């Protein structure tokens, strides 16, 4: 009996769905510069592992069409259109017209690419019974003949989700430890983003820091088609343990149910842009004098994005001989942040800004010897170290949310612990 083998079609790499985490963050824009990547890749993390966990296999559905006499798999060639393919198969142009009138997802057939595969099920007279076209790794467009005309629908394949585990100890820097652990750039940036309110990934990561991550991967027919969200992670920075678990709202929470997102980021620049050989300067770069340094310097290339550490109102956006282009944000009655030596300012005085909104770019304006961001954090008018300053507590999940979050968080963290122990013991 002829069977339309919709599910034997291999996923096409260029359409693989990216995990929602990386997509949401616009990670490609944040990806490290090539030079930074090159230098970071030189030294791989000393201990890094990943592990396959239990998998859940679901039966694949099978579609059958008893009326179909044969099926034909057509590979799209350069220059092909649905029209030219139909003409080659001797299918009538009225069919093309009917398909184009379906609209919706069927419009994907107007954008077929060389290398794509169309599966055609034909009847004994050579007429089209059904057509299938994979839209991405998980979804297939199906068009079939019904008595009253054509019908289109999307068939979603059952994906098999596997939990995966990665862990590493930082030996040179966080980026290479992540790569060594088998994480992709999106996951490395995602992991840093989870803890960006607790840790300054640009300046505070040390050799000996460790992290472990539990994440999802989607498989179809045994082939990995997507890397999903990080489910739970632990980061041990200079002996201090930070843990986070993903909740069903897509946000990360501490095991107690407190939001990882807090009112201030620990660093207003992404770690992936920071020169790793940077040493905080104690001598003023121009005068050579030791001066009371009231801020943190982030050495980064001119043009690197600078974001607001927290939401607030721009109270100054200007230029001065010493500060160069600078921006000052008032967050509420208590907190004020300053960003100096900017190349570009992207906000005006009086403007409201959101946390993580880009306010300018790193530059070398004012009294400096090289491009860097000078960042200051003031609490009630007094300079504080933004890395250690006590900040307002993050919001906690509501009682009902917490009741749903807790058991899942405990299960995931137990899983994380168990595998961490096994991996460490096997070292
Ligand atoms: Zn400075």
PDB file of C-alpha atoms and ligand atoms in Angstrom, residues 281 284-285 291 293-298 340-341 368 372-376, ligand 1:
ATOM      1  CA  UNK A 281      43.629  51.296  36.372  1.00  0.00           C
ATOM      2  CA  UNK A 284      44.949  58.173  36.183  1.00  0.00           C
ATOM      3  CA  UNK A 285      45.802  57.464  32.547  1.00  0.00           C
ATOM      4  CA  UNK A 291      43.427  59.168  42.266  1.00  0.00           C
ATOM      5  CA  UNK A 293      38.777  55.993  41.557  1.00  0.00           C
ATOM      6  CA  UNK A 294      35.107  56.270  42.097  1.00  0.00           C
ATOM      7  CA  UNK A 295      33.909  54.057  39.321  1.00  0.00           C
ATOM      8  CA  UNK A 296      34.560  50.934  37.353  1.00  0.00           C
ATOM      9  CA  UNK A 297      36.339  50.990  34.006  1.00  0.00           C
ATOM     10  CA  UNK A 298      35.321  48.571  31.289  1.00  0.00           C
ATOM     11  CA  UNK A 340      31.374  58.499  30.879  1.00  0.00           C
ATOM     12  CA  UNK A 341      33.662  58.787  27.813  1.00  0.00           C
ATOM     13  CA  UNK A 368      41.318  59.263  28.513  1.00  0.00           C
ATOM     14  CA  UNK A 372      36.583  52.434  27.821  1.00  0.00           C
ATOM     15  CA  UNK A 373      33.389  52.967  29.749  1.00  0.00           C
ATOM     16  CA  UNK A 374      33.747  54.628  33.122  1.00  0.00           C
ATOM     17  CA  UNK A 375      30.725  53.611  35.185  1.00  0.00           C
ATOM     18  CA  UNK A 376      29.678  55.095  38.521  1.00  0.00           C
TER      19      UNK A 376
HETATM   20 ZN1  LIG B   1      37.423  55.390  35.191  1.00  0.00          ZN
END
